[in-house]
Amino acid sequence: GENVEQHPSTLSVQEGDSAVIKCTYSDSASNYFPWYKQELGKRPQLIIDIRSNVGEKKDQRIAVTLNKTAKHFSLHITETQPEDSAVYFCAASNTGNQFYFGTGTSLTVIP
Amino acid sequence: NAGVTQTPKFQVLKTGQSMTLQCAQDMNHEYMSWYRQDPGMGLRLIHYSVGAGITDQGEVPNGYNVSRSTTEDFPLRLLSAAPSQTSVYFCASSPYLRETQYFGPGTRLLVL
């Protein structure tokens, strides 16, 4: 099966700074990589995703990059705001009909 | 649309008891799945379904059963609850595989 590793497990940044979260995957057949944001006590919600035929995708302050050769993908949040504080999960999906999640990054944005 | 709904929100069980966690979606999604979320371990796939009548095991299926008799419903059954099954359970659905997954609000389960 797939193995997704996520780093760091915790991240603190000053408001306005950038935050970067990195994930690696093991199965070269994986081709869909979503990122989810989960606020305390709430359900995970998709914030951005990328497919293996694309190297980068942006949505306002959020971007995701994918390096298929190195089998890693990263989430970039610019101009962070206190409401960005949450746990972020990366995931990978291969041809086996399954999603594999990273262990999460707890992001704290300090006002 | 209600999206993905789950009941109950919270449940306490004794070891050995059985119960069913309910999940329903009104978006006509083909793909549905069940995850458990434990501290420091992310979300782990228990079972999934790619359509009515079709189910398959995920990463951690032991102790759980599922069925998919309709497109809308995907119940998760705990056969004989164990303390190791204490967790938060999320149901999710998506139109197809490798598309955006929509999660339900979760069920918090405590097994004593």
CSV table of C-alpha atoms in Angstrom, one decimal:
chain,number,residue,atom,x,y,z
A,1,GLY,CA,0.0,0.0,0.0
A,2,GLU,CA,0.8,3.7,0.1
A,3,ASN,CA,2.8,5.4,2.9
A,4,VAL,CA,2.3,9.1,3.3
A,5,GLU,CA,4.6,11.0,5.7
A,6,GLN,CA,3.9,14.6,6.7
A,7,HIS,CA,6.2,17.2,8.3
A,8,PRO,CA,6.4,19.1,10.6
A,9,SER,CA,3.9,17.9,13.1
A,10,THR,CA,3.6,21.3,14.6
A,11,LEU,CA,4.3,24.7,13.1
A,12,SER,CA,4.0,28.2,14.6
A,13,VAL,CA,4.3,31.3,12.5
A,14,GLN,CA,3.8,35.1,13.0
A,15,GLU,CA,0.8,36.6,11.3
A,16,GLY,CA,1.7,37.7,7.8
A,17,ASP,CA,4.5,35.1,7.4
A,18,SER,CA,4.4,32.1,5.1
A,19,ALA,CA,3.9,28.5,6.2
A,20,VAL,CA,5.1,25.4,4.4
A,21,ILE,CA,4.0,21.8,5.1
A,22,LYS,CA,5.6,18.9,3.3
A,23,CYS,CA,4.5,15.4,2.5
A,24,THR,CA,6.2,12.4,0.9
A,25,TYR,CA,4.5,9.4,-0.6
A,26,SER,CA,5.8,5.9,-1.5
A,27,ASP,CA,3.7,4.6,-4.4
A,28,SER,CA,4.7,6.1,-7.7
A,29,ALA,CA,1.2,5.1,-9.1
A,30,SER,CA,-0.5,7.7,-6.8
A,31,ASN,CA,-2.0,10.5,-8.9
A,32,TYR,CA,-4.3,12.6,-6.8
A,33,PHE,CA,-3.1,14.7,-3.8
A,34,PRO,CA,-5.6,16.6,-1.7
A,35,TRP,CA,-5.0,18.8,1.3
A,36,TYR,CA,-7.6,19.1,4.1
A,37,LYS,CA,-8.0,21.7,6.9
A,38,GLN,CA,-9.6,20.6,10.1
A,39,GLU,CA,-10.5,23.1,12.8
A,40,LEU,CA,-10.9,21.9,16.4
A,41,GLY,CA,-13.9,19.7,16.8
A,42,LYS,CA,-14.9,20.1,13.1
A,43,ARG,CA,-14.8,17.9,10.1
A,44,PRO,CA,-11.9,17.9,7.6
A,45,GLN,CA,-12.6,20.2,4.6
A,46,LEU,CA,-10.8,20.2,1.3
A,47,ILE,CA,-8.7,23.4,0.7
A,48,ILE,CA,-6.8,22.5,-2.5
A,49,ASP,CA,-5.8,19.5,-4.5
A,50,ILE,CA,-3.4,18.6,-7.3
A,51,ARG,CA,-3.2,15.8,-9.8
A,52,SER,CA,-0.1,14.1,-11.1
A,53,ASN,CA,-0.2,15.8,-14.5
A,54,VAL,CA,0.2,19.2,-12.9
A,55,GLY,CA,3.3,20.6,-11.1
A,56,GLU,CA,1.7,23.5,-9.2
A,57,LYS,CA,-1.7,24.9,-8.4
A,58,LYS,CA,-2.7,28.2,-6.7
A,59,ASP,CA,-5.9,29.4,-5.0
A,60,GLN,CA,-5.5,32.9,-3.6
A,61,ARG,CA,-3.1,32.6,-0.6
A,62,ILE,CA,-2.8,28.8,-0.9
A,63,ALA,CA,-0.6,26.9,-3.3
A,64,VAL,CA,0.4,23.2,-3.7
A,65,THR,CA,3.5,22.0,-5.5
A,66,LEU,CA,4.1,18.4,-6.7
A,67,ASN,CA,7.4,16.8,-7.5
A,68,LYS,CA,6.6,13.4,-9.0
A,69,THR,CA,10.3,12.4,-9.4
A,70,ALA,CA,11.0,12.9,-5.7
A,71,LYS,CA,7.5,11.8,-4.7
A,72,HIS,CA,6.8,14.8,-2.5
A,73,PHE,CA,4.2,17.6,-2.5
A,74,SER,CA,4.0,20.7,-0.4
A,75,LEU,CA,1.3,23.1,0.9
A,76,HIS,CA,2.3,26.8,0.9
A,77,ILE,CA,0.2,29.4,2.7
A,78,THR,CA,1.2,33.0,2.3
A,79,GLU,CA,0.2,36.1,4.4
A,80,THR,CA,-1.0,33.8,7.2
A,81,GLN,CA,-3.9,35.0,9.3
A,82,PRO,CA,-5.1,33.8,12.7
A,83,GLU,CA,-8.0,32.0,11.0
A,84,ASP,CA,-5.5,29.8,9.2
A,85,SER,CA,-4.8,28.1,12.6
A,86,ALA,CA,-5.9,24.5,12.3
A,87,VAL,CA,-4.7,21.0,11.6
A,88,TYR,CA,-3.8,20.3,8.0
A,89,PHE,CA,-3.7,16.9,6.5
A,90,CYS,CA,-2.2,15.8,3.2
A,91,ALA,CA,-3.4,12.7,1.4
A,92,ALA,CA,-2.6,10.5,-1.6
A,93,SER,CA,-4.8,8.3,-3.7
A,94,ASN,CA,-3.5,5.6,-6.0
A,95,THR,CA,-5.2,3.3,-8.5
A,96,GLY,CA,-6.2,1.0,-5.6
A,97,ASN,CA,-9.4,3.1,-4.8
A,98,GLN,CA,-8.0,4.2,-1.5
A,99,PHE,CA,-6.9,7.4,0.2
A,100,TYR,CA,-3.9,7.5,2.5
A,101,PHE,CA,-3.6,10.4,4.9
A,102,GLY,CA,-0.6,12.0,6.6
A,103,THR,CA,-0.5,12.3,10.3
A,104,GLY,CA,-1.3,16.0,10.3
A,105,THR,CA,0.3,19.4,11.0
A,106,SER,CA,-1.0,21.6,13.7
A,107,LEU,CA,-0.5,25.2,12.5
A,108,THR,CA,-0.7,28.1,14.9
A,109,VAL,CA,-0.6,31.7,13.6
A,110,ILE,CA,0.4,34.1,16.2
A,111,PRO,CA,-1.2,37.5,16.0
B,1,ASN,CA,-28.8,19.7,0.4
B,2,ALA,CA,-27.8,18.3,3.8
B,3,GLY,CA,-24.6,16.9,2.4
B,4,VAL,CA,-23.2,14.1,4.5
B,5,THR,CA,-24.9,13.3,7.8
B,6,GLN,CA,-23.9,11.0,10.6
B,7,THR,CA,-25.7,9.7,13.6
B,8,PRO,CA,-25.2,9.5,16.5
B,9,LYS,CA,-22.8,12.4,17.4
B,10,PHE,CA,-21.6,10.7,20.5
B,11,GLN,CA,-21.9,7.2,21.9
B,12,VAL,CA,-20.6,5.3,24.9
B,13,LEU,CA,-20.4,1.5,24.6
B,14,LYS,CA,-19.4,-1.3,26.9
B,15,THR,CA,-16.8,-3.8,25.8
B,16,GLY,CA,-18.5,-6.5,23.7
B,17,GLN,CA,-21.6,-4.5,22.7
B,18,SER,CA,-22.4,-4.0,19.1
B,19,MET,CA,-23.8,-0.9,17.3
B,20,THR,CA,-24.2,0.7,13.9
B,21,LEU,CA,-23.0,4.1,13.0
B,22,GLN,CA,-25.2,5.7,10.4
B,23,CYS,CA,-24.0,7.7,7.4
B,24,ALA,CA,-26.1,9.2,4.6
B,25,GLN,CA,-25.5,11.6,1.7
B,26,ASP,CA,-28.0,13.3,-0.6
B,27,MET,CA,-25.5,14.3,-3.3
B,28,ASN,CA,-25.9,11.1,-5.4
B,29,HIS,CA,-22.2,10.3,-4.8
B,30,GLU,CA,-20.9,6.9,-5.9
B,31,TYR,CA,-17.9,6.8,-3.6
B,32,MET,CA,-18.3,6.5,0.1
B,33,SER,CA,-15.9,5.7,2.9
B,34,TRP,CA,-15.4,5.4,6.6
B,35,TYR,CA,-12.3,6.7,8.5
B,36,ARG,CA,-11.3,6.6,12.1
B,37,GLN,CA,-9.2,9.5,13.5
B,38,ASP,CA,-6.9,8.9,16.4
B,39,PRO,CA,-4.5,11.4,18.0
B,40,GLY,CA,-1.2,11.6,16.1
B,41,MET,CA,-2.3,9.1,13.5
B,42,GLY,CA,-4.3,11.1,11.0
B,43,LEU,CA,-7.3,9.5,9.3
B,44,ARG,CA,-7.2,5.8,8.5
B,45,LEU,CA,-9.5,4.2,6.0
B,46,ILE,CA,-11.7,1.4,7.4
B,47,HIS,CA,-14.0,0.4,4.5
B,48,TYR,CA,-15.1,2.0,1.3
B,49,SER,CA,-17.6,1.6,-1.4
B,50,VAL,CA,-17.5,2.5,-5.1
B,51,GLY,CA,-21.2,2.1,-5.6
B,52,ALA,CA,-24.3,0.4,-4.3
B,53,GLY,CA,-23.7,-3.3,-3.7
B,54,ILE,CA,-19.9,-2.9,-3.8
B,55,THR,CA,-17.7,-2.6,-0.7
B,56,ASP,CA,-14.1,-3.3,0.0
B,57,GLN,CA,-11.6,-3.2,2.9
B,58,GLY,CA,-9.4,-0.3,3.7
B,59,GLU,CA,-6.3,0.0,5.9
B,60,VAL,CA,-7.9,-1.0,9.3
B,61,PRO,CA,-11.0,-3.1,8.6
B,62,ASN,CA,-10.8,-5.6,11.5
B,63,GLY,CA,-13.8,-5.5,13.9
B,64,TYR,CA,-16.0,-3.5,11.4
B,65,ASN,CA,-18.5,-4.5,8.8
B,66,VAL,CA,-20.2,-2.4,6.1
B,67,SER,CA,-22.9,-2.7,3.5
B,68,ARG,CA,-24.2,-0.5,0.7
B,69,SER,CA,-27.7,-1.3,-0.3
B,70,THR,CA,-28.5,2.1,-1.6
B,71,THR,CA,-26.5,5.0,-3.1
B,72,GLU,CA,-27.4,7.2,-0.1
B,73,ASP,CA,-26.6,5.1,2.9
B,74,PHE,CA,-23.4,3.5,4.1
B,75,PRO,CA,-23.7,2.2,7.7
B,76,LEU,CA,-20.7,1.0,9.7
B,77,ARG,CA,-21.2,-1.9,12.1
B,78,LEU,CA,-19.1,-2.6,15.1
B,79,LEU,CA,-19.5,-6.3,15.8
B,80,SER,CA,-18.1,-6.6,19.4
B,81,ALA,CA,-16.8,-3.3,20.6
B,82,ALA,CA,-13.3,-3.1,22.1
B,83,PRO,CA,-11.6,-0.2,24.0
B,84,SER,CA,-9.2,0.0,21.0
B,85,GLN,CA,-12.1,1.2,18.9
B,86,THR,CA,-12.5,4.3,20.9
B,87,SER,CA,-12.0,7.0,18.3
B,88,VAL,CA,-13.7,9.6,16.2
B,89,TYR,CA,-15.4,8.2,13.1
B,90,PHE,CA,-15.9,10.1,9.9
B,91,CYS,CA,-17.9,9.2,6.9
B,92,ALA,CA,-17.1,10.8,3.6
B,93,SER,CA,-18.4,10.8,0.1
B,94,SER,CA,-17.3,11.9,-3.4
B,95,PRO,CA,-18.8,11.9,-6.9
B,96,TYR,CA,-16.1,9.5,-8.1
B,97,LEU,CA,-12.8,8.2,-6.9
B,98,ARG,CA,-10.0,10.7,-6.8
B,99,GLU,CA,-12.4,13.6,-6.5
B,100,THR,CA,-13.1,16.0,-3.6
B,101,GLN,CA,-14.3,14.1,-0.6
B,102,TYR,CA,-17.0,15.6,1.6
B,103,PHE,CA,-16.9,14.6,5.2
B,104,GLY,CA,-19.7,14.2,7.7
B,105,PRO,CA,-19.6,15.9,11.1
B,106,GLY,CA,-18.2,12.7,12.8
B,107,THR,CA,-19.2,10.3,15.6
B,108,ARG,CA,-17.2,10.3,18.8
B,109,LEU,CA,-17.2,6.8,20.2
B,110,LEU,CA,-16.0,5.8,23.7
B,111,VAL,CA,-15.7,2.1,24.5
B,112,LEU,CA,-15.4,1.3,28.2
